[in-house]
Each structure stands twice: as structure tokens, then as C-alpha cells.
Amino acid sequence: MPAKNLFLFKPMQPKAMGAPERLEDVKLNNITGRAGRMLEHFAGNIFIIKPDEWQIKDYFEDREEKEEKIATYFKSLNEELPSVLEALKGSFPHDADGQYKYYTIANKLLKEISEGKLEKTLKAPELTLDKHQVALLSDSVIEAQQGLKIAPFTLEASPTIGYIQQNKLFSFLSELDNLDGWSLPHPKSPELYDSLIKVCSKLEEFGIYVPTGEYHSSYTSVVAAKWVRGDSLKSIISEQIEWMVKNSKNDEDDHVNPNKAVRDVIKVINNDIRFRMANALRCYYVLLSNVIAIKKSEVTTTKLHTFLEIGACDERMVNLINIGLSREAASEINDVLKGELKIQNVNELLNYIAQGLMKEIHPITMKEILSMTK
């Protein structure tokens, strides 16, 4: 989240039927782990509001049941070693079941050897492999580490992307004779969609970008292009509904559900574009920039991931978001204001209102602007 502080009050799991239940630990950890934005805050703060009033009061009590993740880690090594070895070689298919698990384990092993902790894992009592298997695993990790062509600090620049996946991408980019067709254009470029499709398909092939659910790169790229150029949510959702109507089979079981269209668009923007695609393109930008520097190429590339996170590329709209307005309000104001008028702070915005330059602004947007002055 773009916030350093997280406030928790009576967290419960709602149920369609029946009373709410205790939130699972993994979900609570997922929520609290989002406090503090990556690369901006060293750590986030979590404030527990009136814990005595909580229906469930044992959320943060120390428990004995630890190391479940580590147990799963060793269980996979013990029972599925061939798949882990295949992932260490980078040859396990990224579209196969379990690929995320095996590559996560393989990358964990690589981190352990880089931190000098692999020997401890190989001697752990939870590992039940025989001597031959342990030696095979050790040799495979060493070979995988030696095969990394990227400097450690560059690998760590993309903490959500595995070493093996990054190495695949770096090798691919390094072997290209011409980088021109693989640079990332500015969001306003007419080549944006084609570039997104091309790059995201390759990132998907290497397991760096994995869209959620039934979505494909072709669909997420369409929405991403509209989102990054500053199109309103209303227009993006309307176009989604139009597409659904056009492609409807017109039978009773295939009627267009506007609510589903809204949910689909919001989910794609939040999960697939602002998080997954932005992270993948950030990694792509870092590795491509390294290859450009090594080859001394004159190709330039854009930090497209930063525009994707914001949901805008116009300078004035970005400034409006940065001073605290919502993206939708910023988009409306940007459309209403004529000419090259610049906005650096709230006072300049208020001056334009006083001058009568924003009479067409919706009352709700105006209320949002005025609330910033309180």
C-alpha cells in the first residue's frame, strides 16, 4: 500500500450465511505485511485499535505451532526432488502445475547458498534424502548459482522476482542483436499496446509475469494501456461492458452482468496491472538497462512501471495525484482545465477555482478538493 501506517480494528472473516469467523493467521499476516511501501519506508507501523473490544483477542499471542512453511519446504525437497532440480536448471515449464512452488524453493536454495546457509539446510534433521540425493541437490544449487549472469545487487533490485527467472530474461536480452524492438515506449506512444503484448508475453514465458485467474496478457495489456494513459474508470468499465455485449451469445445463460464487468476491471487493475505487471516491468526495466549499458547501446527505455502504479502519464494529472487527489478526481480536473496550466500544489488549484476555470467540475470532485484545505 502507499501508506506507512496501518490501523486494525476488530478483524473478522465475513460469511454469507452465519456469524463472522476468526480471520486466518495467513490472511492477517498478509494484511499486516502490507504496511509500508517498498523502497520508500524501511518498515511500516501497525496500530491495534481498542483490542479489548475485539471479538477475537488471540491474534497476536505467541504460539508454539511454528515452521509450517519450513516443514512444507523440506517436504517438497524430500518428496519432489526431481521437480526442484528441474526448476534449478530453469527447465520446469512455467505453465505447469506447481511451477510457482518449485521455483520458489529453487530460489530459496540459491539465496541460502549466497548467504552461507545451504550447509545448514542440507544437514537439517527434517531432510530425509540419502547421501547421493543430498550431493545431487548440493551440486545442482552450486551449478545454478554459477550460472547466474547478474550481479547480486541487481538481482535484489527486484525482490519479488526469482533469481532463476531474472537470469532467463537477462540471458534472452543479452543474446539479442538488436534491442530496438524491446525497449518500453512512453505511455502516449501509439506503439504502447503492441509493445506491452510483446514484452508481457515474453515475461509470462519466463515466469516473471503471471496474470491471475482466466486473464491473458492480451486482455491485461488492453486495460493497462487505457489505465496508464489516464482513461477514467467509468470509460474503461463502459468499454468492457460494450465488449461483453458484443461478444455475448444472446442466450439466457450468457447475459451481460454489469456488476461482473466492474469487478473484472477493478480486479485486473489492482492485481494484474498495478501489482503484477508493474513489478514485472520494473524488473524488465532494470535488466534491460543493464544490457543496454553493457552493450553500450543508444536505445532508450521508459520507466513504464511507475506510470502503471500511478495510473497516469500526463504531467499535470500526475501532479494532481501527488498532491493527494484521487486518480478519478485528477483525471476530471485535468480534462476540464484548458491550455498548459500547471498545478504544483493545492493553492494553485484553489486559485483556478476562484478564477472560474473549473465550473464544469462535478460537485463530488469539488468536495474532494475543498476537503484537502481543512
Coordinates of C-alpha atoms in Angstrom, one line a residue:
M1 CA 0.0 0.0 0.0
P2 CA 1.2 3.6 -0.5
A3 CA 0.9 4.1 3.3
K4 CA 3.3 3.7 6.1
N5 CA 0.7 3.2 8.8
L6 CA -2.0 0.5 9.1
F7 CA -4.8 0.7 11.6
L8 CA -6.5 -2.6 12.7
F9 CA -9.9 -2.7 14.4
K10 CA -11.9 -5.9 15.0
P11 CA -10.6 -8.0 12.0
M12 CA -13.0 -10.8 11.2
Q13 CA -13.8 -13.1 8.2
P14 CA -17.4 -12.3 7.0
K15 CA -19.6 -15.1 6.0
A16 CA -22.5 -15.0 3.5
M17 CA -24.6 -17.1 6.0
G18 CA -23.9 -17.1 9.7
A19 CA -21.7 -15.1 12.1
P20 CA -18.3 -13.8 11.1
E21 CA -15.4 -16.1 11.9
R22 CA -11.8 -15.6 13.2
L23 CA -9.5 -14.3 10.4
E24 CA -6.9 -16.9 9.5
D25 CA -3.4 -16.2 10.5
V26 CA -2.1 -16.3 7.0
K27 CA -4.7 -13.6 5.9
L28 CA -3.9 -11.5 8.9
N29 CA -0.1 -11.7 8.1
N30 CA -0.9 -10.8 4.5
I31 CA -2.8 -7.7 5.7
T32 CA -0.2 -6.5 8.3
G33 CA 2.6 -7.2 5.9
R34 CA 1.4 -4.5 3.5
A35 CA 2.1 -1.6 5.9
G36 CA 4.9 0.5 4.5
R37 CA 5.6 0.9 0.8
M38 CA 8.5 -0.9 -0.8
L39 CA 11.6 1.2 -1.4
E40 CA 10.0 4.2 0.4
H41 CA 9.7 3.0 4.1
F42 CA 12.2 0.9 5.9
A43 CA 9.3 -0.6 7.9
G44 CA 5.6 0.0 8.3
N45 CA 3.7 0.7 11.5
I46 CA 0.6 -1.3 12.6
F47 CA -1.7 0.2 15.2
I48 CA -4.1 -2.1 17.1
I49 CA -7.2 0.0 17.9
K50 CA -9.1 -0.9 21.1
P51 CA -8.0 -4.6 21.3
D52 CA -10.1 -5.1 24.4
E53 CA -13.3 -4.7 22.3
W54 CA -12.2 -7.3 19.7
Q55 CA -14.3 -10.4 19.4
I56 CA -11.2 -12.5 18.9
K57 CA -8.3 -11.5 21.1
D58 CA -5.6 -14.1 20.4
Y59 CA -4.4 -12.8 17.1
F60 CA -1.0 -11.7 18.2
E61 CA -0.4 -14.1 21.1
D62 CA 2.8 -16.3 20.7
R63 CA 2.1 -19.8 19.7
E64 CA 4.1 -23.0 19.5
E65 CA 3.0 -24.0 16.0
K66 CA 5.9 -22.6 14.1
E67 CA 7.9 -23.5 11.0
E68 CA 4.9 -24.7 8.9
K69 CA 6.4 -23.1 5.9
I70 CA 9.8 -24.6 6.5
A71 CA 8.1 -28.0 7.0
T72 CA 6.5 -27.7 3.6
Y73 CA 9.8 -26.6 2.2
F74 CA 11.6 -29.8 3.4
K75 CA 8.6 -32.0 2.5
S76 CA 8.9 -30.8 -1.1
L77 CA 12.6 -31.5 -1.1
N78 CA 12.1 -34.9 0.3
E79 CA 9.1 -36.0 -1.9
E80 CA 9.5 -33.9 -5.1
L81 CA 13.3 -33.5 -5.6
P82 CA 13.3 -34.1 -9.4
S83 CA 10.9 -31.2 -9.9
V84 CA 13.0 -28.9 -7.7
L85 CA 16.2 -30.0 -9.6
E86 CA 14.4 -29.2 -12.9
A87 CA 13.4 -25.7 -11.5
L88 CA 17.1 -25.1 -10.5
K89 CA 18.0 -25.8 -14.1
G90 CA 15.3 -23.4 -15.2
S91 CA 13.7 -26.1 -17.3
F92 CA 10.5 -26.7 -15.3
P93 CA 7.6 -25.4 -17.5
H94 CA 6.2 -22.1 -16.2
D95 CA 2.7 -23.1 -17.3
A96 CA 2.7 -26.4 -15.4
D97 CA 1.0 -27.1 -12.1
G98 CA 3.3 -26.5 -9.2
Q99 CA 5.7 -24.3 -11.1
Y100 CA 5.4 -21.4 -8.6
K101 CA 6.2 -23.8 -5.7
Y102 CA 9.2 -25.4 -7.3
Y103 CA 10.7 -22.2 -8.5
T104 CA 10.2 -20.6 -5.1
I105 CA 12.0 -23.5 -3.4
A106 CA 14.8 -23.3 -6.1
N107 CA 15.2 -19.6 -5.5
K108 CA 15.2 -20.1 -1.7
L109 CA 18.1 -22.6 -2.1
L110 CA 20.0 -20.0 -4.2
K111 CA 19.5 -17.4 -1.5
E112 CA 20.7 -19.8 1.1
I113 CA 23.9 -20.6 -0.7
S114 CA 24.6 -16.9 -1.3
E115 CA 24.1 -16.3 2.5
G116 CA 26.2 -19.3 3.5
K117 CA 23.2 -21.2 4.9
L118 CA 22.9 -24.1 2.4
E119 CA 25.0 -26.4 4.5
K120 CA 22.7 -26.0 7.5
T121 CA 19.7 -26.9 5.3
L122 CA 21.4 -30.0 3.9
K123 CA 22.2 -31.2 7.4
A124 CA 18.8 -30.4 8.9
P125 CA 17.1 -33.4 10.5
E126 CA 13.9 -32.6 8.5
L127 CA 15.7 -33.5 5.3
T128 CA 15.4 -37.3 4.8
L129 CA 17.3 -37.5 1.4
D130 CA 20.1 -40.1 1.2
K131 CA 23.7 -39.1 0.7
H132 CA 23.6 -39.4 -3.1
Q133 CA 20.4 -37.2 -3.3
V134 CA 21.9 -34.6 -0.9
A135 CA 25.1 -34.4 -3.1
L136 CA 23.0 -34.1 -6.2
L137 CA 21.0 -31.3 -4.7
S138 CA 24.1 -29.5 -3.5
D139 CA 25.8 -29.8 -6.9
S140 CA 22.6 -28.5 -8.6
V141 CA 22.4 -25.5 -6.4
I142 CA 26.1 -24.7 -6.9
E143 CA 25.7 -25.1 -10.7
A144 CA 22.6 -22.9 -10.7
Q145 CA 24.4 -20.2 -8.7
Q146 CA 27.4 -20.3 -11.0
G147 CA 25.1 -20.0 -14.0
L148 CA 23.7 -16.6 -12.7
K149 CA 24.9 -13.9 -15.0
I150 CA 23.5 -11.0 -13.0
A151 CA 25.3 -9.1 -10.2
P152 CA 23.7 -9.8 -6.7
F153 CA 22.7 -6.2 -6.1
T154 CA 20.8 -6.2 -9.5
L155 CA 19.0 -9.4 -8.5
E156 CA 18.0 -7.9 -5.2
A157 CA 16.6 -4.8 -7.0
S158 CA 13.6 -7.0 -7.9
P159 CA 12.9 -8.8 -4.6
T160 CA 9.5 -10.2 -5.8
I161 CA 11.1 -11.9 -8.8
G162 CA 13.1 -15.1 -8.5
Y163 CA 16.8 -15.3 -9.4
I164 CA 16.3 -18.0 -12.0
Q165 CA 13.5 -16.2 -13.8
Q166 CA 15.6 -13.0 -13.8
N167 CA 18.6 -14.9 -15.2
K168 CA 16.5 -16.3 -18.0
L169 CA 15.3 -12.8 -19.0
F170 CA 18.8 -11.4 -18.8
S171 CA 20.2 -14.1 -21.0
F172 CA 17.5 -13.6 -23.6
L173 CA 18.1 -9.8 -23.7
S174 CA 21.9 -10.3 -23.8
E175 CA 21.6 -12.5 -26.8
L176 CA 19.6 -10.1 -28.9
D177 CA 21.4 -8.5 -31.8
N178 CA 19.1 -5.5 -31.8
L179 CA 17.4 -4.1 -28.7
D180 CA 15.3 -1.5 -30.6
G181 CA 12.2 -3.7 -30.7
W182 CA 12.4 -4.5 -27.0
S183 CA 12.5 -1.0 -25.4
L184 CA 9.5 0.3 -23.5
P185 CA 7.8 3.3 -25.1
H186 CA 6.3 6.3 -23.4
P187 CA 2.6 5.6 -22.4
K188 CA 1.4 8.1 -25.0
S189 CA 3.2 6.3 -27.8
P190 CA 0.9 4.6 -30.4
E191 CA 3.2 1.6 -30.1
L192 CA 2.3 1.1 -26.4
Y193 CA -0.2 -1.8 -26.8
D194 CA 1.9 -3.8 -29.2
S195 CA 5.0 -3.3 -27.0
L196 CA 3.1 -4.4 -23.9
I197 CA 1.8 -7.5 -25.7
K198 CA 5.3 -8.4 -26.9
V199 CA 7.1 -7.8 -23.6
C200 CA 4.5 -9.2 -21.3
S201 CA 4.2 -12.4 -23.4
K202 CA 8.0 -12.9 -23.0
L203 CA 7.8 -12.2 -19.3
E204 CA 5.0 -14.7 -19.0
E205 CA 7.1 -17.3 -20.8
F206 CA 9.9 -16.8 -18.3
G207 CA 7.5 -16.9 -15.3
I208 CA 8.1 -13.3 -14.4
Y209 CA 4.6 -12.1 -15.1
V210 CA 1.7 -14.4 -14.3
P211 CA -1.8 -12.9 -14.8
T212 CA -4.4 -14.1 -12.3
G213 CA -7.4 -16.2 -13.0
E214 CA -8.6 -16.5 -16.5
Y215 CA -7.0 -13.3 -17.7
H216 CA -4.4 -13.3 -20.5
S217 CA -1.7 -10.8 -21.4
S218 CA -3.7 -9.6 -24.4
Y219 CA -6.6 -8.5 -22.1
T220 CA -4.5 -7.1 -19.3
S221 CA -2.4 -5.2 -21.9
V222 CA -5.6 -3.6 -23.3
V223 CA -6.7 -2.4 -19.8
A224 CA -3.1 -1.4 -18.9
A225 CA -2.8 0.8 -22.0
K226 CA -6.1 2.6 -21.1
W227 CA -5.2 2.9 -17.4
V228 CA -1.7 4.3 -17.9
R229 CA -2.9 6.9 -20.3
G230 CA -5.3 8.2 -17.7
D231 CA -8.6 7.0 -19.0
S232 CA -11.3 7.2 -16.4
L233 CA -12.5 4.0 -14.7
K234 CA -16.0 4.8 -16.0
S235 CA -14.9 4.7 -19.6
I236 CA -12.8 1.6 -19.1
I237 CA -15.7 -0.2 -17.5
S238 CA -18.1 1.1 -20.1
E239 CA -15.9 -0.3 -22.9
Q240 CA -15.7 -3.6 -21.0
I241 CA -19.5 -3.8 -20.9
E242 CA -19.7 -3.0 -24.6
W243 CA -17.2 -5.7 -25.4
M244 CA -19.2 -8.2 -23.3
V245 CA -22.5 -7.2 -25.1
K246 CA -20.8 -7.6 -28.5
N247 CA -19.4 -11.0 -27.7
S248 CA -22.5 -12.3 -25.9
K249 CA -24.1 -15.4 -27.4
N250 CA -27.5 -13.9 -26.5
D251 CA -28.7 -17.0 -24.7
E252 CA -30.2 -17.0 -21.2
D253 CA -27.1 -18.4 -19.6
D254 CA -24.8 -15.8 -21.2
H255 CA -26.4 -12.5 -20.3
V256 CA -24.2 -9.5 -19.6
N257 CA -23.7 -8.7 -15.9
P258 CA -22.6 -5.1 -15.4
N259 CA -21.5 -5.9 -11.8
K260 CA -19.2 -8.6 -13.1
A261 CA -17.7 -6.1 -15.6
V262 CA -17.0 -3.7 -12.8
R263 CA -15.4 -6.4 -10.6
D264 CA -13.3 -7.7 -13.5
V265 CA -11.9 -4.3 -14.4
I266 CA -11.1 -3.4 -10.8
K267 CA -9.5 -6.8 -10.1
V268 CA -7.4 -6.6 -13.2
I269 CA -6.2 -3.1 -12.4
N270 CA -5.4 -3.8 -8.8
N271 CA -3.9 -7.3 -9.1
D272 CA -2.7 -7.7 -12.6
I273 CA -1.6 -4.2 -13.6
R274 CA -0.6 -2.1 -10.6
F275 CA 1.0 -5.1 -8.8
R276 CA 2.0 -8.0 -11.0
M277 CA 2.6 -6.2 -14.3
A278 CA 4.2 -3.2 -12.6
N279 CA 6.6 -5.5 -10.7
A280 CA 7.4 -7.5 -13.8
L281 CA 8.1 -4.4 -15.9
R282 CA 10.2 -2.9 -13.1
C283 CA 12.4 -6.0 -13.2
Y284 CA 12.4 -5.8 -17.0
Y285 CA 13.5 -2.2 -17.0
V286 CA 16.4 -2.9 -14.6
L287 CA 17.7 -5.8 -16.6
L288 CA 17.2 -4.1 -20.0
S289 CA 19.0 -1.0 -18.7
N290 CA 21.9 -3.3 -17.6
V291 CA 22.1 -4.9 -21.0
I292 CA 21.9 -1.5 -22.8
A293 CA 24.8 -0.3 -20.6
I294 CA 26.9 -3.5 -21.2
K295 CA 26.3 -3.3 -25.0
K296 CA 26.8 0.5 -25.0
S297 CA 23.6 0.7 -27.0
E298 CA 21.9 4.1 -27.7
V299 CA 18.5 2.5 -27.2
T300 CA 16.4 4.3 -24.6
T301 CA 13.6 2.8 -22.5
T302 CA 10.8 4.2 -20.2
K303 CA 10.0 3.5 -16.6
L304 CA 6.6 2.3 -17.6
H305 CA 6.1 0.6 -14.2
T306 CA 6.0 3.9 -12.4
F307 CA 3.2 5.2 -14.7
L308 CA 1.3 1.9 -14.2
E309 CA 1.4 2.3 -10.4
I310 CA 0.0 5.8 -10.6
G311 CA -2.4 5.2 -13.5
A312 CA -1.5 8.4 -15.4
C313 CA 1.3 9.8 -17.6
D314 CA 0.2 13.4 -18.2
E315 CA 2.4 15.6 -16.0
R316 CA -0.5 17.7 -14.7
M317 CA -2.5 14.7 -13.8
V318 CA 0.4 13.0 -12.0
N319 CA 1.0 16.3 -10.0
L320 CA -2.7 16.3 -9.0
I321 CA -2.4 12.7 -7.7
N322 CA 0.8 13.6 -5.9
I323 CA -0.8 16.4 -4.0
G324 CA -3.3 14.0 -2.6
L325 CA -6.3 13.8 -5.1
S326 CA -7.8 10.5 -6.2
R327 CA -7.0 9.4 -9.7
E328 CA -10.6 9.9 -10.9
A329 CA -10.7 13.5 -9.5
A330 CA -7.3 14.2 -11.0
S331 CA -8.5 12.9 -14.4
E332 CA -11.6 15.0 -14.4
I333 CA -9.7 18.2 -13.4
N334 CA -7.1 17.5 -16.0
D335 CA -9.8 17.2 -18.7
V336 CA -11.6 20.4 -17.5
L337 CA -8.6 22.7 -17.3
K338 CA -7.7 24.1 -20.7
G339 CA -4.3 25.0 -22.0
E340 CA -0.9 24.4 -20.3
L341 CA -1.9 25.5 -16.8
K342 CA 0.4 23.8 -14.3
I343 CA -0.6 22.7 -10.8
Q344 CA 2.1 22.1 -8.2
N345 CA 0.1 22.5 -5.0
V346 CA -3.5 22.8 -3.6
N347 CA -3.3 26.6 -3.5
E348 CA -2.8 26.9 -7.3
L349 CA -5.8 24.6 -7.7
L350 CA -7.9 26.8 -5.4
N351 CA -6.8 29.9 -7.4
Y352 CA -8.1 28.3 -10.6
I353 CA -11.4 27.7 -8.9
A354 CA -11.6 31.3 -7.8
Q355 CA -10.9 32.4 -11.4
G356 CA -13.9 30.4 -12.5
L357 CA -11.9 28.0 -14.6
M358 CA -13.4 24.9 -13.1
K359 CA -17.1 25.5 -13.2
E360 CA -17.7 22.2 -15.0
I361 CA -16.2 20.1 -12.2
H362 CA -18.6 17.6 -10.6
P363 CA -19.8 18.6 -7.0
I364 CA -18.2 15.4 -5.5
T365 CA -14.9 16.3 -7.1
M366 CA -15.2 19.8 -5.8
K367 CA -15.9 18.5 -2.4
E368 CA -12.8 16.3 -2.5
I369 CA -10.7 19.4 -3.4
L370 CA -12.1 21.5 -0.6
S371 CA -11.7 18.7 1.9
M372 CA -7.9 19.0 1.3
T373 CA -7.9 22.5 2.7
K374 CA -9.3 21.6 6.1

